[in-house]
Amino acid sequence: MATRRMTREERRLETRERLIAAAGEIFASRGYHAASVDQVAERAGFTTGAVYSAFGSKEELFLAVAEDHLRSNVAEMEAAAADGPTVAARIHEGAEHWMGIVERSPEMVLLHTEFWAYAVRDPAVRPQVAAQFAEVRAAICRLLDLGARELGLRLTIPVEEVAIALDALADGIARQKLAEPDAVPHDLFARMVGVLLAGLSEPLEPLGP
């Protein structure tokens, strides 16, 4: 049976995926600044020209890596949180997933922090990084809205602001966990999220007698 030949678009997408995978490994092992496009091309088995044909710059390539990593983690976080029998269990599973990433892939957390510090200084790159933060916050908002509806609660401040606080808490605990692992209990993030949400929610008023 003859093998179907890939279309040009399929080849382009396959090349892009291989470059993103290779770039993720190179960036994670060497850091954003020390990594080079040549190293990515060699790891992926392509020429440097092929990299620049798919991505206009090292920044663009990294943003693609970051977006791929982010979307994968957001999907996994939502899946983990959706399986819990109660809202408290879902909160715990979502927080557990994040701490698992911190402990299993510390180099990726460090890499995103490194690139964040670089990108926020560049007005041309900053909006793209902000868009990735917004995507994470949107996922957190979806989980918060679902949990509030199931428990008959309402948040006392806008859900978007709660999402910002939770995202900041996750990043802050991750940094301290990487700097001093033994000082940060594995379940600290989950416990603090529970405390924060308990203080920011109240029962909905009944609709009538």
PDB file of C-alpha atoms in Angstrom:
ATOM      1  CA  MET A   1       0.000   0.000   0.000  1.00  0.00           C
ATOM      2  CA  ALA A   2       1.443   3.354  -1.042  1.00  0.00           C
ATOM      3  CA  THR A   3       2.236   5.847   1.700  1.00  0.00           C
ATOM      4  CA  ARG A   4       0.430   9.151   1.340  1.00  0.00           C
ATOM      5  CA  ARG A   5       2.780  12.044   0.740  1.00  0.00           C
ATOM      6  CA  MET A   6       2.552  14.916   3.164  1.00  0.00           C
ATOM      7  CA  THR A   7       1.185  18.172   1.862  1.00  0.00           C
ATOM      8  CA  ARG A   8       3.299  21.313   2.004  1.00  0.00           C
ATOM      9  CA  GLU A   9       1.226  22.596   4.934  1.00  0.00           C
ATOM     10  CA  GLU A  10       1.659  19.320   6.812  1.00  0.00           C
ATOM     11  CA  ARG A  11       5.423  19.455   6.259  1.00  0.00           C
ATOM     12  CA  ARG A  12       5.483  23.057   7.455  1.00  0.00           C
ATOM     13  CA  LEU A  13       3.589  22.166  10.627  1.00  0.00           C
ATOM     14  CA  GLU A  14       5.814  19.142  11.290  1.00  0.00           C
ATOM     15  CA  THR A  15       8.944  21.296  10.865  1.00  0.00           C
ATOM     16  CA  ARG A  16       7.505  23.888  13.224  1.00  0.00           C
ATOM     17  CA  GLU A  17       6.687  21.277  15.863  1.00  0.00           C
ATOM     18  CA  ARG A  18      10.179  19.752  15.654  1.00  0.00           C
ATOM     19  CA  LEU A  19      11.784  23.179  15.991  1.00  0.00           C
ATOM     20  CA  ILE A  20       9.627  24.084  18.986  1.00  0.00           C
ATOM     21  CA  ALA A  21      10.508  20.784  20.682  1.00  0.00           C
ATOM     22  CA  ALA A  22      14.223  21.246  20.025  1.00  0.00           C
ATOM     23  CA  ALA A  23      14.131  24.887  21.099  1.00  0.00           C
ATOM     24  CA  GLY A  24      12.419  23.931  24.352  1.00  0.00           C
ATOM     25  CA  GLU A  25      15.271  21.564  25.174  1.00  0.00           C
ATOM     26  CA  ILE A  26      17.996  24.053  24.227  1.00  0.00           C
ATOM     27  CA  PHE A  27      16.421  27.022  25.991  1.00  0.00           C
ATOM     28  CA  ALA A  28      15.746  24.958  29.115  1.00  0.00           C
ATOM     29  CA  SER A  29      19.288  23.580  29.338  1.00  0.00           C
ATOM     30  CA  ARG A  30      21.188  26.758  28.419  1.00  0.00           C
ATOM     31  CA  GLY A  31      18.870  29.638  29.308  1.00  0.00           C
ATOM     32  CA  TYR A  32      17.384  32.123  26.884  1.00  0.00           C
ATOM     33  CA  HIS A  33      20.410  34.389  26.470  1.00  0.00           C
ATOM     34  CA  ALA A  34      23.037  31.637  26.147  1.00  0.00           C
ATOM     35  CA  ALA A  35      20.980  29.577  23.690  1.00  0.00           C
ATOM     36  CA  SER A  36      21.484  30.214  19.987  1.00  0.00           C
ATOM     37  CA  VAL A  37      19.416  29.623  16.866  1.00  0.00           C
ATOM     38  CA  ASP A  38      22.301  27.533  15.483  1.00  0.00           C
ATOM     39  CA  GLN A  39      22.061  25.177  18.450  1.00  0.00           C
ATOM     40  CA  VAL A  40      18.313  24.799  17.980  1.00  0.00           C
ATOM     41  CA  ALA A  41      18.763  24.059  14.274  1.00  0.00           C
ATOM     42  CA  GLU A  42      21.388  21.420  14.990  1.00  0.00           C
ATOM     43  CA  ARG A  43      19.253  19.739  17.655  1.00  0.00           C
ATOM     44  CA  ALA A  44      16.235  19.634  15.334  1.00  0.00           C
ATOM     45  CA  GLY A  45      18.245  18.463  12.307  1.00  0.00           C
ATOM     46  CA  PHE A  46      17.577  21.546  10.185  1.00  0.00           C
ATOM     47  CA  THR A  47      19.606  24.423   8.835  1.00  0.00           C
ATOM     48  CA  THR A  48      19.654  27.784  10.555  1.00  0.00           C
ATOM     49  CA  GLY A  49      17.882  29.162   7.517  1.00  0.00           C
ATOM     50  CA  ALA A  50      15.004  26.752   8.098  1.00  0.00           C
ATOM     51  CA  VAL A  51      14.620  28.102  11.626  1.00  0.00           C
ATOM     52  CA  TYR A  52      14.434  31.686  10.409  1.00  0.00           C
ATOM     53  CA  SER A  53      12.025  30.627   7.682  1.00  0.00           C
ATOM     54  CA  ALA A  54       9.624  29.322  10.326  1.00  0.00           C
ATOM     55  CA  PHE A  55      10.346  31.936  12.995  1.00  0.00           C
ATOM     56  CA  GLY A  56      11.555  35.442  12.296  1.00  0.00           C
ATOM     57  CA  SER A  57      13.804  35.725  15.346  1.00  0.00           C
ATOM     58  CA  LYS A  58      14.991  33.998  18.512  1.00  0.00           C
ATOM     59  CA  GLU A  59      12.357  35.979  20.424  1.00  0.00           C
ATOM     60  CA  GLU A  60       9.600  34.702  18.150  1.00  0.00           C
ATOM     61  CA  LEU A  61      10.857  31.147  18.538  1.00  0.00           C
ATOM     62  CA  PHE A  62      10.919  31.420  22.313  1.00  0.00           C
ATOM     63  CA  LEU A  63       7.422  32.898  22.393  1.00  0.00           C
ATOM     64  CA  ALA A  64       6.224  29.892  20.376  1.00  0.00           C
ATOM     65  CA  VAL A  65       7.919  27.551  22.872  1.00  0.00           C
ATOM     66  CA  ALA A  66       6.390  29.449  25.794  1.00  0.00           C
ATOM     67  CA  GLU A  67       2.930  29.409  24.231  1.00  0.00           C
ATOM     68  CA  ASP A  68       3.150  25.675  23.514  1.00  0.00           C
ATOM     69  CA  HIS A  69       4.272  24.991  27.082  1.00  0.00           C
ATOM     70  CA  LEU A  70       1.640  27.306  28.550  1.00  0.00           C
ATOM     71  CA  ARG A  71      -1.286  25.853  26.612  1.00  0.00           C
ATOM     72  CA  SER A  72      -0.261  22.335  27.503  1.00  0.00           C
ATOM     73  CA  ASN A  73      -0.035  23.201  31.196  1.00  0.00           C
ATOM     74  CA  VAL A  74      -3.322  25.132  31.202  1.00  0.00           C
ATOM     75  CA  ALA A  75      -5.117  22.192  29.596  1.00  0.00           C
ATOM     76  CA  GLU A  76      -3.572  19.771  32.102  1.00  0.00           C
ATOM     77  CA  MET A  77      -4.443  22.062  35.032  1.00  0.00           C
ATOM     78  CA  GLU A  78      -8.067  22.374  33.941  1.00  0.00           C
ATOM     79  CA  ALA A  79      -8.312  18.621  33.411  1.00  0.00           C
ATOM     80  CA  ALA A  80      -6.842  17.921  36.848  1.00  0.00           C
ATOM     81  CA  ALA A  81      -9.132  20.434  38.549  1.00  0.00           C
ATOM     82  CA  ALA A  82     -12.226  19.177  36.722  1.00  0.00           C
ATOM     83  CA  ASP A  83     -11.932  15.675  38.160  1.00  0.00           C
ATOM     84  CA  GLY A  84     -12.340  16.566  41.830  1.00  0.00           C
ATOM     85  CA  PRO A  85     -15.627  15.582  43.535  1.00  0.00           C
ATOM     86  CA  THR A  86     -15.786  18.911  45.403  1.00  0.00           C
ATOM     87  CA  VAL A  87     -14.588  22.440  44.723  1.00  0.00           C
ATOM     88  CA  ALA A  88     -12.030  22.095  47.520  1.00  0.00           C
ATOM     89  CA  ALA A  89     -10.698  18.948  45.856  1.00  0.00           C
ATOM     90  CA  ARG A  90     -10.526  20.706  42.492  1.00  0.00           C
ATOM     91  CA  ILE A  91      -8.597  23.610  44.003  1.00  0.00           C
ATOM     92  CA  HIS A  92      -6.188  21.135  45.581  1.00  0.00           C
ATOM     93  CA  GLU A  93      -5.683  19.233  42.321  1.00  0.00           C
ATOM     94  CA  GLY A  94      -5.045  22.416  40.326  1.00  0.00           C
ATOM     95  CA  ALA A  95      -2.523  23.649  42.880  1.00  0.00           C
ATOM     96  CA  GLU A  96      -0.947  20.187  43.076  1.00  0.00           C
ATOM     97  CA  HIS A  97      -0.488  20.185  39.315  1.00  0.00           C
ATOM     98  CA  TRP A  98       1.359  23.513  39.428  1.00  0.00           C
ATOM     99  CA  MET A  99       3.693  22.421  42.231  1.00  0.00           C
ATOM    100  CA  GLY A 100       4.378  19.226  40.311  1.00  0.00           C
ATOM    101  CA  ILE A 101       5.572  21.323  37.359  1.00  0.00           C
ATOM    102  CA  VAL A 102       7.815  23.373  39.646  1.00  0.00           C
ATOM    103  CA  GLU A 103       9.399  20.247  41.103  1.00  0.00           C
ATOM    104  CA  ARG A 104       9.637  18.192  37.879  1.00  0.00           C
ATOM    105  CA  SER A 105      10.678  20.964  35.479  1.00  0.00           C
ATOM    106  CA  PRO A 106      12.406  23.718  37.469  1.00  0.00           C
ATOM    107  CA  GLU A 107      14.434  24.700  34.400  1.00  0.00           C
ATOM    108  CA  MET A 108      11.253  25.681  32.538  1.00  0.00           C
ATOM    109  CA  VAL A 109      10.069  27.836  35.436  1.00  0.00           C
ATOM    110  CA  LEU A 110      13.466  29.548  35.557  1.00  0.00           C
ATOM    111  CA  LEU A 111      13.442  30.003  31.796  1.00  0.00           C
ATOM    112  CA  HIS A 112      10.051  31.713  31.794  1.00  0.00           C
ATOM    113  CA  THR A 113      11.206  33.980  34.633  1.00  0.00           C
ATOM    114  CA  GLU A 114      14.373  34.847  32.720  1.00  0.00           C
ATOM    115  CA  PHE A 115      12.475  35.661  29.558  1.00  0.00           C
ATOM    116  CA  TRP A 116       9.822  37.622  31.475  1.00  0.00           C
ATOM    117  CA  ALA A 117      12.535  39.876  32.932  1.00  0.00           C
ATOM    118  CA  TYR A 118      13.904  40.397  29.430  1.00  0.00           C
ATOM    119  CA  ALA A 119      10.559  40.895  27.706  1.00  0.00           C
ATOM    120  CA  VAL A 120       9.027  43.439  30.072  1.00  0.00           C
ATOM    121  CA  ARG A 121      11.902  45.785  29.235  1.00  0.00           C
ATOM    122  CA  ASP A 122      11.099  45.605  25.527  1.00  0.00           C
ATOM    123  CA  PRO A 123       7.880  47.420  24.496  1.00  0.00           C
ATOM    124  CA  ALA A 124       7.748  45.390  21.281  1.00  0.00           C
ATOM    125  CA  VAL A 125       7.757  42.023  23.061  1.00  0.00           C
ATOM    126  CA  ARG A 126       5.854  42.915  26.241  1.00  0.00           C
ATOM    127  CA  PRO A 127       2.326  42.682  24.709  1.00  0.00           C
ATOM    128  CA  GLN A 128       2.938  39.097  23.620  1.00  0.00           C
ATOM    129  CA  VAL A 129       4.046  38.112  27.115  1.00  0.00           C
ATOM    130  CA  ALA A 130       1.043  39.939  28.559  1.00  0.00           C
ATOM    131  CA  ALA A 131      -1.228  37.926  26.258  1.00  0.00           C
ATOM    132  CA  GLN A 132       0.200  34.705  27.686  1.00  0.00           C
ATOM    133  CA  PHE A 133      -0.434  35.906  31.243  1.00  0.00           C
ATOM    134  CA  ALA A 134      -3.989  36.760  30.195  1.00  0.00           C
ATOM    135  CA  GLU A 135      -4.517  33.231  28.901  1.00  0.00           C
ATOM    136  CA  VAL A 136      -3.521  31.758  32.261  1.00  0.00           C
ATOM    137  CA  ARG A 137      -5.804  34.194  34.099  1.00  0.00           C
ATOM    138  CA  ALA A 138      -8.695  33.277  31.816  1.00  0.00           C
ATOM    139  CA  ALA A 139      -8.266  29.606  32.726  1.00  0.00           C
ATOM    140  CA  ILE A 140      -8.223  30.467  36.440  1.00  0.00           C
ATOM    141  CA  CYS A 141     -11.370  32.580  35.988  1.00  0.00           C
ATOM    142  CA  ARG A 142     -13.162  29.643  34.368  1.00  0.00           C
ATOM    143  CA  LEU A 143     -12.307  27.398  37.313  1.00  0.00           C
ATOM    144  CA  LEU A 144     -13.358  30.030  39.850  1.00  0.00           C
ATOM    145  CA  ASP A 145     -16.670  30.719  38.112  1.00  0.00           C
ATOM    146  CA  LEU A 146     -17.482  27.021  37.941  1.00  0.00           C
ATOM    147  CA  GLY A 147     -16.641  26.464  41.594  1.00  0.00           C
ATOM    148  CA  ALA A 148     -18.655  29.474  42.771  1.00  0.00           C
ATOM    149  CA  ARG A 149     -21.736  28.364  40.860  1.00  0.00           C
ATOM    150  CA  GLU A 150     -21.550  24.841  42.255  1.00  0.00           C
ATOM    151  CA  LEU A 151     -21.257  26.048  45.848  1.00  0.00           C
ATOM    152  CA  GLY A 152     -23.808  28.849  45.539  1.00  0.00           C
ATOM    153  CA  LEU A 153     -21.160  31.459  46.396  1.00  0.00           C
ATOM    154  CA  ARG A 154     -20.119  34.762  44.963  1.00  0.00           C
ATOM    155  CA  LEU A 155     -16.716  36.387  45.151  1.00  0.00           C
ATOM    156  CA  THR A 156     -16.559  39.683  47.001  1.00  0.00           C
ATOM    157  CA  ILE A 157     -14.102  41.157  44.484  1.00  0.00           C
ATOM    158  CA  PRO A 158     -14.023  40.743  40.678  1.00  0.00           C
ATOM    159  CA  VAL A 159     -13.018  37.261  39.568  1.00  0.00           C
ATOM    160  CA  GLU A 160     -10.330  38.722  37.278  1.00  0.00           C
ATOM    161  CA  GLU A 161      -8.612  40.313  40.292  1.00  0.00           C
ATOM    162  CA  VAL A 162      -8.723  37.032  42.215  1.00  0.00           C
ATOM    163  CA  ALA A 163      -7.133  35.320  39.219  1.00  0.00           C
ATOM    164  CA  ILE A 164      -4.311  37.886  39.170  1.00  0.00           C
ATOM    165  CA  ALA A 165      -3.680  37.298  42.883  1.00  0.00           C
ATOM    166  CA  LEU A 166      -3.653  33.512  42.495  1.00  0.00           C
ATOM    167  CA  ASP A 167      -1.302  33.691  39.509  1.00  0.00           C
ATOM    168  CA  ALA A 168       1.042  35.966  41.464  1.00  0.00           C
ATOM    169  CA  LEU A 169       0.875  33.634  44.467  1.00  0.00           C
ATOM    170  CA  ALA A 170       1.752  30.664  42.262  1.00  0.00           C
ATOM    171  CA  ASP A 171       4.768  32.453  40.791  1.00  0.00           C
ATOM    172  CA  GLY A 172       5.980  33.702  44.170  1.00  0.00           C
ATOM    173  CA  ILE A 173       5.771  30.298  45.851  1.00  0.00           C
ATOM    174  CA  ALA A 174       7.490  28.708  42.839  1.00  0.00           C
ATOM    175  CA  ARG A 175      10.445  31.109  43.130  1.00  0.00           C
ATOM    176  CA  GLN A 176      10.845  30.413  46.837  1.00  0.00           C
ATOM    177  CA  LYS A 177      10.512  26.653  46.258  1.00  0.00           C
ATOM    178  CA  LEU A 178      13.313  26.785  43.691  1.00  0.00           C
ATOM    179  CA  ALA A 179      15.537  28.931  45.922  1.00  0.00           C
ATOM    180  CA  GLU A 180      14.995  26.972  49.152  1.00  0.00           C
ATOM    181  CA  PRO A 181      13.118  23.699  48.494  1.00  0.00           C
ATOM    182  CA  ASP A 182      13.058  22.444  52.078  1.00  0.00           C
ATOM    183  CA  ALA A 183      11.488  25.663  53.383  1.00  0.00           C
ATOM    184  CA  VAL A 184       8.386  25.414  51.187  1.00  0.00           C
ATOM    185  CA  PRO A 185       6.008  22.500  51.882  1.00  0.00           C
ATOM    186  CA  HIS A 186       4.661  20.803  48.768  1.00  0.00           C
ATOM    187  CA  ASP A 187       1.048  21.548  49.759  1.00  0.00           C
ATOM    188  CA  LEU A 188       1.592  25.179  50.809  1.00  0.00           C
ATOM    189  CA  PHE A 189       0.182  26.630  47.600  1.00  0.00           C
ATOM    190  CA  ALA A 190      -2.985  24.502  47.839  1.00  0.00           C
ATOM    191  CA  ARG A 191      -3.530  25.493  51.469  1.00  0.00           C
ATOM    192  CA  MET A 192      -3.013  29.204  50.807  1.00  0.00           C
ATOM    193  CA  VAL A 193      -5.383  29.148  47.825  1.00  0.00           C
ATOM    194  CA  GLY A 194      -8.038  27.637  50.082  1.00  0.00           C
ATOM    195  CA  VAL A 195      -7.500  30.319  52.728  1.00  0.00           C
ATOM    196  CA  LEU A 196      -7.583  33.111  50.146  1.00  0.00           C
ATOM    197  CA  LEU A 197     -10.793  31.927  48.498  1.00  0.00           C
ATOM    198  CA  ALA A 198     -12.524  31.324  51.848  1.00  0.00           C
ATOM    199  CA  GLY A 199     -11.922  34.958  52.762  1.00  0.00           C
ATOM    200  CA  LEU A 200     -13.084  36.301  49.400  1.00  0.00           C
ATOM    201  CA  SER A 201     -16.417  34.510  49.019  1.00  0.00           C
ATOM    202  CA  GLU A 202     -19.854  34.652  50.608  1.00  0.00           C
ATOM    203  CA  PRO A 203     -23.136  32.780  50.150  1.00  0.00           C
ATOM    204  CA  LEU A 204     -25.501  34.028  47.488  1.00  0.00           C
ATOM    205  CA  GLU A 205     -28.648  35.630  48.853  1.00  0.00           C
ATOM    206  CA  PRO A 206     -31.768  33.497  48.313  1.00  0.00           C
ATOM    207  CA  LEU A 207     -33.935  34.555  45.391  1.00  0.00           C
ATOM    208  CA  GLY A 208     -37.146  34.529  47.393  1.00  0.00           C
ATOM    209  CA  PRO A 209     -39.064  33.005  50.307  1.00  0.00           C
TER     210      PRO A 209
END
